Amino acid sequence: MEDVLRPVVVIGGAVLLALILVWLADRALRRIDAAHPETPLWGLLRRCRIPLQVALCAALLRGSFDHAGLDPVKEHAAGIGQALTLVLIAATAWLAVRAAAAIVESSYSRYAAGARDAARVRRVRTQVTLIQRVVTAVVIVVAAASMLLTFPAMRAVGTSMLASAGLLGIVAGIAAQSTLGNLFAGLQIAFGDMVRIGDTVVVDGEWGSVEEITLTFLTVRTWDERRITMPVSYFTGKPFENWSRGGAQMTGTVFFHLDHSAPVEKMRQRLLEVLQECPEWDGRSWSLVVTDTTPSTIVVRALVTARDSDTLWTVRCEVRERLLEWLQAEHAYALPRVTTVAAPPGTPALDRGEEPGARSAQD
């Protein structure tokens, strides 16, 4: 009877103890989160429940396995212990990644809530995102190395490989030159403030906003919801337009091709009225001038400002529509016209819409 009860008590007690400890920790985090709603860290740390349960169960089972009295599986004790060790290492890495993500997300949320500079918030978001990815990569590499070192055969292989580490490093560096270049380019983007998540950029003639930045690639979401993915080394080696750098406010233009008799001064007054009625206009600047002339038309340029690129597009469309409606309703003569003259008599081909000289055989 003891041979049956002892393993049940030891293994069941280890699992039950792990569940109780995790439940107590989760309850404590819930109370702290309710007492400090201004800090989201405690609520985010509750995401670590599952990896904490797995890690505690693996640790307790690994420590109590030798006292469980499982005689039928003694010949497999080494293998079972090895498996529990691997599970413990993997669960610990999982727990570390979840905890680091909670700390980073909490820090960014508190900073974004109190910051007023949107550009600085985007920069901090880009940096913490890449830092989180670096921490995750380091934890995974360390966990994988620790799991491999638990095998005695791998220790011997690792010792023999250290003798040729210099040669292997050179070969790996040459083979992964592009990958390492993107890796360092990603770090340069994160801490050099070249481009940030949420920035409006123009890349290869495509306009969009930066949606995601990793250590190796960057994703731009275009205005028509397409995603352009490119290596981060592109942004360190080629020129591109960043409309959000140095402030999101922008200046835009609207061009009109009008007749020479267009009332420019009245158009200037009407533009100011339209802008004053447009809530998207930020009030910084505006103007309306004649920038060019041709034998048949003049080019009138309206200049407007807005707080960002999206709002600027709305202001430009509003100005274009309202001024055209005003010109059509009150100054139709100002719209461009095509001057024509009556055809001289005796040209039946032109009367019938035929090309000159294309008369039929009957004529």
mmCIF file of C-alpha atoms in Angstrom:
data_model
loop_
_atom_site.group_PDB
_atom_site.id
_atom_site.type_symbol
_atom_site.label_atom_id
_atom_site.label_comp_id
_atom_site.label_asym_id
_atom_site.label_seq_id
_atom_site.Cartn_x
_atom_site.Cartn_y
_atom_site.Cartn_z
ATOM 1 C CA MET A 1 0.000 0.000 0.000
ATOM 2 C CA GLU A 2 2.924 2.319 0.775
ATOM 3 C CA ASP A 3 4.333 1.733 -2.717
ATOM 4 C CA VAL A 4 1.120 3.174 -4.178
ATOM 5 C CA LEU A 5 0.387 5.990 -1.714
ATOM 6 C CA ARG A 6 3.895 7.385 -1.531
ATOM 7 C CA PRO A 7 4.213 8.289 -5.258
ATOM 8 C CA VAL A 8 0.665 9.654 -5.280
ATOM 9 C CA VAL A 9 1.304 11.810 -2.210
ATOM 10 C CA VAL A 10 4.691 13.073 -3.418
ATOM 11 C CA ILE A 11 3.693 13.811 -7.023
ATOM 12 C CA GLY A 12 0.190 15.023 -6.173
ATOM 13 C CA GLY A 13 1.514 17.137 -3.327
ATOM 14 C CA ALA A 14 4.071 18.769 -5.653
ATOM 15 C CA VAL A 15 1.438 19.601 -8.244
ATOM 16 C CA LEU A 16 -1.049 20.819 -5.610
ATOM 17 C CA LEU A 17 1.593 22.965 -3.922
ATOM 18 C CA ALA A 18 2.499 24.554 -7.254
ATOM 19 C CA LEU A 19 -1.149 25.340 -8.006
ATOM 20 C CA ILE A 20 -1.672 26.836 -4.521
ATOM 21 C CA LEU A 21 1.433 29.022 -4.770
ATOM 22 C CA VAL A 22 0.410 30.308 -8.214
ATOM 23 C CA TRP A 23 -3.134 30.983 -6.989
ATOM 24 C CA LEU A 24 -1.815 32.953 -4.011
ATOM 25 C CA ALA A 25 0.527 34.951 -6.259
ATOM 26 C CA ASP A 26 -2.291 35.707 -8.702
ATOM 27 C CA ARG A 27 -4.593 36.780 -5.878
ATOM 28 C CA ALA A 28 -1.897 39.069 -4.475
ATOM 29 C CA LEU A 29 -1.294 40.630 -7.908
ATOM 30 C CA ARG A 30 -5.027 41.175 -8.346
ATOM 31 C CA ARG A 31 -5.274 43.024 -5.021
ATOM 32 C CA ILE A 32 -2.217 45.151 -5.751
ATOM 33 C CA ASP A 33 -3.602 45.986 -9.196
ATOM 34 C CA ALA A 34 -6.924 47.061 -7.666
ATOM 35 C CA ALA A 35 -5.108 49.228 -5.118
ATOM 36 C CA HIS A 36 -2.855 50.872 -7.732
ATOM 37 C CA PRO A 37 -4.873 51.325 -10.953
ATOM 38 C CA GLU A 38 -2.424 53.952 -12.190
ATOM 39 C CA THR A 39 0.251 51.247 -12.649
ATOM 40 C CA PRO A 40 -0.686 48.540 -15.197
ATOM 41 C CA LEU A 41 2.332 46.393 -14.274
ATOM 42 C CA TRP A 42 0.559 44.239 -11.710
ATOM 43 C CA GLY A 43 -2.295 43.410 -14.030
ATOM 44 C CA LEU A 44 0.130 42.591 -16.851
ATOM 45 C CA LEU A 45 2.163 40.305 -14.588
ATOM 46 C CA ARG A 46 -0.922 38.097 -14.202
ATOM 47 C CA ARG A 47 -0.187 36.862 -17.739
ATOM 48 C CA CYS A 48 2.702 34.889 -16.187
ATOM 49 C CA ARG A 49 0.373 32.454 -14.407
ATOM 50 C CA ILE A 50 0.703 29.549 -16.835
ATOM 51 C CA PRO A 51 4.531 29.631 -17.262
ATOM 52 C CA LEU A 52 4.867 30.050 -13.482
ATOM 53 C CA GLN A 53 2.692 26.979 -12.888
ATOM 54 C CA VAL A 54 4.707 24.901 -15.334
ATOM 55 C CA ALA A 55 8.031 26.075 -13.869
ATOM 56 C CA LEU A 56 6.960 25.377 -10.257
ATOM 57 C CA CYS A 57 5.532 21.966 -11.133
ATOM 58 C CA ALA A 58 8.682 20.987 -13.007
ATOM 59 C CA ALA A 59 10.940 22.238 -10.189
ATOM 60 C CA LEU A 60 8.973 20.477 -7.429
ATOM 61 C CA LEU A 61 8.681 17.243 -9.402
ATOM 62 C CA ARG A 62 12.373 17.359 -10.249
ATOM 63 C CA GLY A 63 13.276 17.841 -6.588
ATOM 64 C CA SER A 64 10.885 15.191 -5.214
ATOM 65 C CA PHE A 65 11.283 12.569 -7.936
ATOM 66 C CA ASP A 66 14.052 10.722 -6.113
ATOM 67 C CA HIS A 67 11.850 10.428 -2.974
ATOM 68 C CA ALA A 68 8.712 9.306 -4.792
ATOM 69 C CA GLY A 69 9.634 5.615 -4.566
ATOM 70 C CA LEU A 70 8.844 4.786 -8.194
ATOM 71 C CA ASP A 71 10.695 1.463 -8.277
ATOM 72 C CA PRO A 72 9.226 0.264 -11.625
ATOM 73 C CA VAL A 73 10.789 3.202 -13.474
ATOM 74 C CA LYS A 74 14.124 3.356 -11.727
ATOM 75 C CA GLU A 75 15.933 2.280 -14.882
ATOM 76 C CA HIS A 76 14.398 5.352 -16.612
ATOM 77 C CA ALA A 77 15.088 7.740 -13.744
ATOM 78 C CA ALA A 78 17.883 9.516 -15.606
ATOM 79 C CA GLY A 79 15.719 10.079 -18.669
ATOM 80 C CA ILE A 80 12.765 11.330 -16.607
ATOM 81 C CA GLY A 81 15.016 13.666 -14.652
ATOM 82 C CA GLN A 82 16.512 14.961 -17.894
ATOM 83 C CA ALA A 83 13.036 15.608 -19.311
ATOM 84 C CA LEU A 84 11.952 17.480 -16.170
ATOM 85 C CA THR A 85 15.105 19.586 -16.332
ATOM 86 C CA LEU A 86 14.412 20.503 -19.958
ATOM 87 C CA VAL A 87 10.814 21.427 -19.098
ATOM 88 C CA LEU A 88 12.042 23.529 -16.172
ATOM 89 C CA ILE A 89 14.517 25.446 -18.373
ATOM 90 C CA ALA A 90 11.910 26.035 -21.089
ATOM 91 C CA ALA A 91 9.269 27.165 -18.575
ATOM 92 C CA THR A 92 11.742 29.510 -16.884
ATOM 93 C CA ALA A 93 12.608 31.094 -20.262
ATOM 94 C CA TRP A 94 8.883 31.425 -21.042
ATOM 95 C CA LEU A 95 8.332 33.080 -17.653
ATOM 96 C CA ALA A 96 11.251 35.483 -18.204
ATOM 97 C CA VAL A 97 9.922 36.524 -21.624
ATOM 98 C CA ARG A 98 6.405 37.119 -20.263
ATOM 99 C CA ALA A 99 7.732 39.121 -17.296
ATOM 100 C CA ALA A 100 10.007 41.239 -19.497
ATOM 101 C CA ALA A 101 7.124 41.954 -21.888
ATOM 102 C CA ALA A 102 4.916 43.016 -18.972
ATOM 103 C CA ILE A 103 7.574 45.350 -17.575
ATOM 104 C CA VAL A 104 8.292 46.927 -20.975
ATOM 105 C CA GLU A 105 4.612 47.372 -21.833
ATOM 106 C CA SER A 106 3.853 48.859 -18.425
ATOM 107 C CA SER A 107 6.737 51.325 -18.685
ATOM 108 C CA TYR A 108 5.664 52.431 -22.161
ATOM 109 C CA SER A 109 2.004 52.808 -21.141
ATOM 110 C CA ARG A 110 2.890 55.038 -18.190
ATOM 111 C CA TYR A 111 5.213 57.155 -20.324
ATOM 112 C CA ALA A 112 2.705 57.498 -23.193
ATOM 113 C CA ALA A 113 -0.045 58.518 -20.763
ATOM 114 C CA GLY A 114 1.972 61.442 -19.412
ATOM 115 C CA ALA A 115 3.831 62.533 -22.548
ATOM 116 C CA ARG A 116 2.610 65.347 -24.790
ATOM 117 C CA ASP A 117 5.093 65.033 -27.639
ATOM 118 C CA ALA A 118 3.651 62.470 -30.086
ATOM 119 C CA ALA A 119 6.960 62.165 -31.963
ATOM 120 C CA ARG A 120 8.841 61.318 -28.764
ATOM 121 C CA VAL A 121 6.184 58.748 -27.832
ATOM 122 C CA ARG A 122 6.653 57.031 -31.209
ATOM 123 C CA ARG A 123 10.409 57.025 -30.717
ATOM 124 C CA VAL A 124 10.130 55.461 -27.256
ATOM 125 C CA ARG A 125 7.677 52.895 -28.615
ATOM 126 C CA THR A 126 10.117 51.899 -31.352
ATOM 127 C CA GLN A 127 12.971 51.593 -28.874
ATOM 128 C CA VAL A 128 11.095 49.523 -26.283
ATOM 129 C CA THR A 129 9.732 47.240 -29.009
ATOM 130 C CA LEU A 130 13.210 46.465 -30.310
ATOM 131 C CA ILE A 131 14.585 46.123 -26.774
ATOM 132 C CA GLN A 132 11.855 43.594 -26.011
ATOM 133 C CA ARG A 133 12.743 41.629 -29.148
ATOM 134 C CA VAL A 134 16.433 41.641 -28.218
ATOM 135 C CA VAL A 135 15.664 40.416 -24.694
ATOM 136 C CA THR A 136 13.428 37.673 -26.091
ATOM 137 C CA ALA A 137 16.132 36.561 -28.528
ATOM 138 C CA VAL A 138 18.789 36.521 -25.787
ATOM 139 C CA VAL A 139 16.567 34.521 -23.411
ATOM 140 C CA ILE A 140 15.772 31.973 -26.130
ATOM 141 C CA VAL A 141 19.443 31.566 -27.061
ATOM 142 C CA VAL A 142 20.500 31.166 -23.419
ATOM 143 C CA ALA A 143 17.692 28.677 -22.752
ATOM 144 C CA ALA A 144 18.564 26.640 -25.845
ATOM 145 C CA ALA A 145 22.243 26.602 -24.883
ATOM 146 C CA SER A 146 21.374 25.555 -21.316
ATOM 147 C CA MET A 147 19.167 22.736 -22.591
ATOM 148 C CA LEU A 148 21.925 21.479 -24.881
ATOM 149 C CA LEU A 149 24.517 21.586 -22.104
ATOM 150 C CA THR A 150 22.407 19.200 -19.995
ATOM 151 C CA PHE A 151 23.388 16.423 -22.400
ATOM 152 C CA PRO A 152 26.865 15.012 -21.626
ATOM 153 C CA ALA A 153 27.558 14.360 -25.296
ATOM 154 C CA MET A 154 26.923 17.988 -26.169
ATOM 155 C CA ARG A 155 29.480 19.108 -23.579
ATOM 156 C CA ALA A 156 32.183 17.118 -25.344
ATOM 157 C CA VAL A 157 31.122 18.481 -28.706
ATOM 158 C CA GLY A 158 31.146 22.024 -27.327
ATOM 159 C CA THR A 159 34.659 21.565 -25.936
ATOM 160 C CA SER A 160 35.957 20.357 -29.292
ATOM 161 C CA MET A 161 34.205 23.197 -31.127
ATOM 162 C CA LEU A 162 35.849 25.830 -28.933
ATOM 163 C CA ALA A 163 39.209 24.928 -30.454
ATOM 164 C CA SER A 164 38.012 26.108 -33.880
ATOM 165 C CA ALA A 165 35.819 28.961 -32.671
ATOM 166 C CA GLY A 166 37.888 31.572 -34.480
ATOM 167 C CA LEU A 167 37.515 29.888 -37.863
ATOM 168 C CA LEU A 168 33.845 29.203 -37.279
ATOM 169 C CA GLY A 169 33.305 32.833 -36.305
ATOM 170 C CA ILE A 170 34.868 34.076 -39.516
ATOM 171 C CA VAL A 171 32.840 31.652 -41.651
ATOM 172 C CA ALA A 172 29.599 32.503 -39.831
ATOM 173 C CA GLY A 173 30.294 36.218 -40.138
ATOM 174 C CA ILE A 174 30.809 35.963 -43.895
ATOM 175 C CA ALA A 175 27.745 33.736 -44.372
ATOM 176 C CA ALA A 176 25.496 35.945 -42.235
ATOM 177 C CA GLN A 177 26.831 39.274 -43.441
ATOM 178 C CA SER A 178 23.432 40.434 -44.706
ATOM 179 C CA THR A 179 21.630 39.272 -41.555
ATOM 180 C CA LEU A 180 24.136 40.936 -39.251
ATOM 181 C CA GLY A 181 23.917 44.110 -41.331
ATOM 182 C CA ASN A 182 20.159 44.197 -40.883
ATOM 183 C CA LEU A 183 20.565 43.481 -37.173
ATOM 184 C CA PHE A 184 22.871 46.435 -36.596
ATOM 185 C CA ALA A 185 20.733 48.583 -38.892
ATOM 186 C CA GLY A 186 17.728 47.778 -36.693
ATOM 187 C CA LEU A 187 19.601 48.888 -33.591
ATOM 188 C CA GLN A 188 20.729 52.030 -35.409
ATOM 189 C CA ILE A 189 17.143 52.854 -36.368
ATOM 190 C CA ALA A 190 15.915 52.248 -32.818
ATOM 191 C CA PHE A 191 18.422 54.493 -31.077
ATOM 192 C CA GLY A 192 19.326 56.853 -33.935
ATOM 193 C CA ASP A 193 15.743 58.157 -34.225
ATOM 194 C CA MET A 194 15.758 57.821 -38.026
ATOM 195 C CA VAL A 195 12.285 56.336 -38.354
ATOM 196 C CA ARG A 196 9.705 55.378 -35.743
ATOM 197 C CA ILE A 197 6.555 53.305 -35.542
ATOM 198 C CA GLY A 198 3.682 55.482 -36.748
ATOM 199 C CA ASP A 199 5.829 57.806 -38.879
ATOM 200 C CA THR A 200 4.506 58.814 -42.292
ATOM 201 C CA VAL A 201 7.103 57.944 -44.939
ATOM 202 C CA VAL A 202 7.473 57.845 -48.714
ATOM 203 C CA VAL A 203 9.548 54.888 -49.921
ATOM 204 C CA ASP A 204 10.101 54.155 -53.613
ATOM 205 C CA GLY A 205 7.200 56.439 -54.491
ATOM 206 C CA GLU A 206 4.817 54.690 -52.054
ATOM 207 C CA TRP A 207 3.177 56.768 -49.308
ATOM 208 C CA GLY A 208 2.290 55.079 -46.022
ATOM 209 C CA SER A 209 2.945 54.796 -42.288
ATOM 210 C CA VAL A 210 5.439 52.582 -40.469
ATOM 211 C CA GLU A 211 3.456 49.750 -38.903
ATOM 212 C CA GLU A 212 6.154 47.428 -37.514
ATOM 213 C CA ILE A 213 9.910 47.535 -36.934
ATOM 214 C CA THR A 214 11.911 44.415 -36.081
ATOM 215 C CA LEU A 215 15.630 43.753 -35.912
ATOM 216 C CA THR A 216 15.705 42.597 -39.537
ATOM 217 C CA PHE A 217 12.754 44.070 -41.459
ATOM 218 C CA LEU A 218 10.346 46.999 -41.467
ATOM 219 C CA THR A 219 6.693 47.051 -42.596
ATOM 220 C CA VAL A 220 5.056 50.102 -44.190
ATOM 221 C CA ARG A 221 1.271 50.227 -44.455
ATOM 222 C CA THR A 222 0.211 52.165 -47.546
ATOM 223 C CA TRP A 223 -2.868 54.366 -47.833
ATOM 224 C CA ASP A 224 -4.747 51.575 -49.656
ATOM 225 C CA GLU A 225 -3.931 49.099 -46.813
ATOM 226 C CA ARG A 226 -1.157 47.235 -48.619
ATOM 227 C CA ARG A 227 1.921 46.209 -46.638
ATOM 228 C CA ILE A 228 5.417 46.817 -47.998
ATOM 229 C CA THR A 229 8.072 44.778 -46.196
ATOM 230 C CA MET A 230 11.716 45.703 -46.687
ATOM 231 C CA PRO A 231 14.997 45.122 -44.832
ATOM 232 C CA VAL A 232 15.868 47.750 -42.263
ATOM 233 C CA SER A 233 19.233 48.227 -43.964
ATOM 234 C CA TYR A 234 17.312 50.025 -46.748
ATOM 235 C CA PHE A 235 16.618 52.946 -44.404
ATOM 236 C CA THR A 236 20.286 53.277 -43.430
ATOM 237 C CA GLY A 237 21.664 53.075 -46.968
ATOM 238 C CA LYS A 238 19.131 54.890 -49.177
ATOM 239 C CA PRO A 239 17.304 58.224 -48.980
ATOM 240 C CA PHE A 240 13.623 58.273 -48.046
ATOM 241 C CA GLU A 241 11.051 60.866 -47.014
ATOM 242 C CA ASN A 242 9.939 60.991 -43.382
ATOM 243 C CA TRP A 243 7.055 63.428 -43.079
ATOM 244 C CA SER A 244 6.806 62.985 -39.303
ATOM 245 C CA ARG A 245 10.408 63.776 -38.374
ATOM 246 C CA GLY A 246 10.851 67.140 -36.690
ATOM 247 C CA GLY A 247 7.117 67.474 -36.102
ATOM 248 C CA ALA A 248 4.011 66.112 -37.778
ATOM 249 C CA GLN A 249 2.691 69.491 -39.026
ATOM 250 C CA MET A 250 2.811 69.928 -42.784
ATOM 251 C CA THR A 251 2.200 72.416 -45.594
ATOM 252 C CA GLY A 252 0.311 71.501 -48.763
ATOM 253 C CA THR A 253 -0.708 73.114 -52.050
ATOM 254 C CA VAL A 254 -3.756 73.110 -54.312
ATOM 255 C CA PHE A 255 -3.356 74.201 -57.945
ATOM 256 C CA PHE A 256 -6.047 75.711 -60.191
ATOM 257 C CA HIS A 257 -5.778 76.235 -63.960
ATOM 258 C CA LEU A 258 -8.043 79.213 -64.720
ATOM 259 C CA ASP A 259 -8.801 81.772 -67.373
ATOM 260 C CA HIS A 260 -6.832 85.024 -67.470
ATOM 261 C CA SER A 261 -9.924 86.893 -66.303
ATOM 262 C CA ALA A 262 -10.143 84.939 -63.016
ATOM 263 C CA PRO A 263 -10.752 87.200 -59.948
ATOM 264 C CA VAL A 264 -7.604 86.372 -57.993
ATOM 265 C CA GLU A 265 -8.228 88.831 -55.158
ATOM 266 C CA LYS A 266 -11.762 87.516 -54.608
ATOM 267 C CA MET A 267 -10.429 83.964 -54.687
ATOM 268 C CA ARG A 268 -7.944 84.933 -51.987
ATOM 269 C CA GLN A 269 -10.739 86.231 -49.774
ATOM 270 C CA ARG A 270 -12.874 83.155 -50.464
ATOM 271 C CA LEU A 271 -9.964 80.855 -49.568
ATOM 272 C CA LEU A 272 -9.656 82.496 -46.158
ATOM 273 C CA GLU A 273 -13.392 82.048 -45.556
ATOM 274 C CA VAL A 274 -13.194 78.356 -46.524
ATOM 275 C CA LEU A 275 -10.221 77.758 -44.226
ATOM 276 C CA GLN A 276 -11.919 79.489 -41.297
ATOM 277 C CA GLU A 277 -14.881 77.132 -41.735
ATOM 278 C CA CYS A 278 -12.628 74.050 -41.991
ATOM 279 C CA PRO A 279 -11.896 72.512 -38.540
ATOM 280 C CA GLU A 280 -8.898 70.564 -39.863
ATOM 281 C CA TRP A 281 -6.937 73.736 -40.735
ATOM 282 C CA ASP A 282 -4.463 74.503 -37.945
ATOM 283 C CA GLY A 283 -4.386 78.263 -38.645
ATOM 284 C CA ARG A 284 -0.602 78.507 -39.041
ATOM 285 C CA SER A 285 -0.394 79.799 -42.602
ATOM 286 C CA TRP A 286 -2.212 80.249 -45.900
ATOM 287 C CA SER A 287 -1.765 82.086 -49.189
ATOM 288 C CA LEU A 288 -3.038 82.270 -52.766
ATOM 289 C CA VAL A 289 -0.801 83.495 -55.598
ATOM 290 C CA VAL A 290 -0.463 83.197 -59.375
ATOM 291 C CA THR A 291 2.591 81.005 -59.972
ATOM 292 C CA ASP A 292 2.555 80.593 -63.767
ATOM 293 C CA THR A 293 0.834 81.680 -66.954
ATOM 294 C CA THR A 294 0.307 80.157 -70.396
ATOM 295 C CA PRO A 295 -1.221 81.587 -73.569
ATOM 296 C CA SER A 296 -4.621 80.196 -72.545
ATOM 297 C CA THR A 297 -4.612 79.862 -68.732
ATOM 298 C CA ILE A 298 -3.015 80.993 -65.495
ATOM 299 C CA VAL A 299 -1.876 78.715 -62.633
ATOM 300 C CA VAL A 300 -3.161 79.730 -59.208
ATOM 301 C CA ARG A 301 -1.613 78.084 -56.150
ATOM 302 C CA ALA A 302 -3.396 77.892 -52.801
ATOM 303 C CA LEU A 303 -1.132 77.087 -49.837
ATOM 304 C CA VAL A 304 -2.597 75.571 -46.642
ATOM 305 C CA THR A 305 -1.271 73.983 -43.436
ATOM 306 C CA ALA A 306 -2.433 71.191 -41.110
ATOM 307 C CA ARG A 307 -1.268 69.326 -38.036
ATOM 308 C CA ASP A 308 -0.359 66.085 -39.870
ATOM 309 C CA SER A 309 -0.368 64.461 -43.297
ATOM 310 C CA ASP A 310 -3.805 62.844 -42.995
ATOM 311 C CA THR A 311 -5.439 66.106 -41.930
ATOM 312 C CA LEU A 312 -3.590 67.988 -44.670
ATOM 313 C CA TRP A 313 -5.142 65.717 -47.297
ATOM 314 C CA THR A 314 -8.607 66.558 -45.934
ATOM 315 C CA VAL A 315 -7.894 70.296 -45.982
ATOM 316 C CA ARG A 316 -6.618 70.200 -49.559
ATOM 317 C CA CYS A 317 -9.680 68.307 -50.780
ATOM 318 C CA GLU A 318 -11.991 70.689 -48.921
ATOM 319 C CA VAL A 319 -10.317 73.764 -50.443
ATOM 320 C CA ARG A 320 -10.355 72.299 -53.955
ATOM 321 C CA GLU A 321 -14.055 71.351 -53.807
ATOM 322 C CA ARG A 322 -15.298 74.557 -52.168
ATOM 323 C CA LEU A 323 -13.381 76.914 -54.454
ATOM 324 C CA LEU A 324 -14.479 75.074 -57.589
ATOM 325 C CA GLU A 325 -18.102 75.207 -56.464
ATOM 326 C CA TRP A 326 -17.736 78.939 -55.774
ATOM 327 C CA LEU A 327 -16.163 79.590 -59.182
ATOM 328 C CA GLN A 328 -18.872 77.646 -61.011
ATOM 329 C CA ALA A 329 -21.667 79.415 -59.145
ATOM 330 C CA GLU A 330 -20.420 83.024 -59.158
ATOM 331 C CA HIS A 331 -17.515 83.314 -61.614
ATOM 332 C CA ALA A 332 -18.049 80.761 -64.332
ATOM 333 C CA TYR A 333 -16.143 82.930 -66.778
ATOM 334 C CA ALA A 334 -12.964 82.236 -64.776
ATOM 335 C CA LEU A 335 -12.961 78.540 -65.628
ATOM 336 C CA PRO A 336 -10.667 77.576 -68.514
ATOM 337 C CA ARG A 337 -12.290 77.580 -71.961
ATOM 338 C CA VAL A 338 -11.338 76.255 -75.366
ATOM 339 C CA THR A 339 -11.563 79.012 -78.001
ATOM 340 C CA THR A 340 -13.147 77.897 -81.272
ATOM 341 C CA VAL A 341 -14.087 79.654 -84.531
ATOM 342 C CA ALA A 342 -16.779 78.881 -87.056
ATOM 343 C CA ALA A 343 -15.711 76.823 -90.060
ATOM 344 C CA PRO A 344 -15.549 78.817 -93.320
ATOM 345 C CA PRO A 345 -18.328 78.114 -95.846
ATOM 346 C CA GLY A 346 -17.750 75.495 -98.508
ATOM 347 C CA THR A 347 -16.104 72.891 -96.253
ATOM 348 C CA PRO A 348 -18.619 69.994 -96.297
ATOM 349 C CA ALA A 349 -16.039 67.533 -94.962
ATOM 350 C CA LEU A 350 -15.736 69.490 -91.741
ATOM 351 C CA ASP A 351 -19.542 69.817 -91.520
ATOM 352 C CA ARG A 352 -19.860 66.053 -91.601
ATOM 353 C CA GLY A 353 -17.093 65.535 -89.069
ATOM 354 C CA GLU A 354 -14.662 64.157 -91.674
ATOM 355 C CA GLU A 355 -11.014 64.900 -91.898
ATOM 356 C CA PRO A 356 -10.034 67.465 -94.530
ATOM 357 C CA GLY A 357 -9.156 65.707 -97.795
ATOM 358 C CA ALA A 358 -11.078 62.575 -96.872
ATOM 359 C CA ARG A 359 -13.933 63.159 -99.343
ATOM 360 C CA SER A 360 -15.738 60.186 -100.773
ATOM 361 C CA ALA A 361 -15.572 59.037 -104.403
ATOM 362 C CA GLN A 362 -19.126 60.307 -105.041
ATOM 363 C CA ASP A 363 -17.920 63.870 -104.255
#
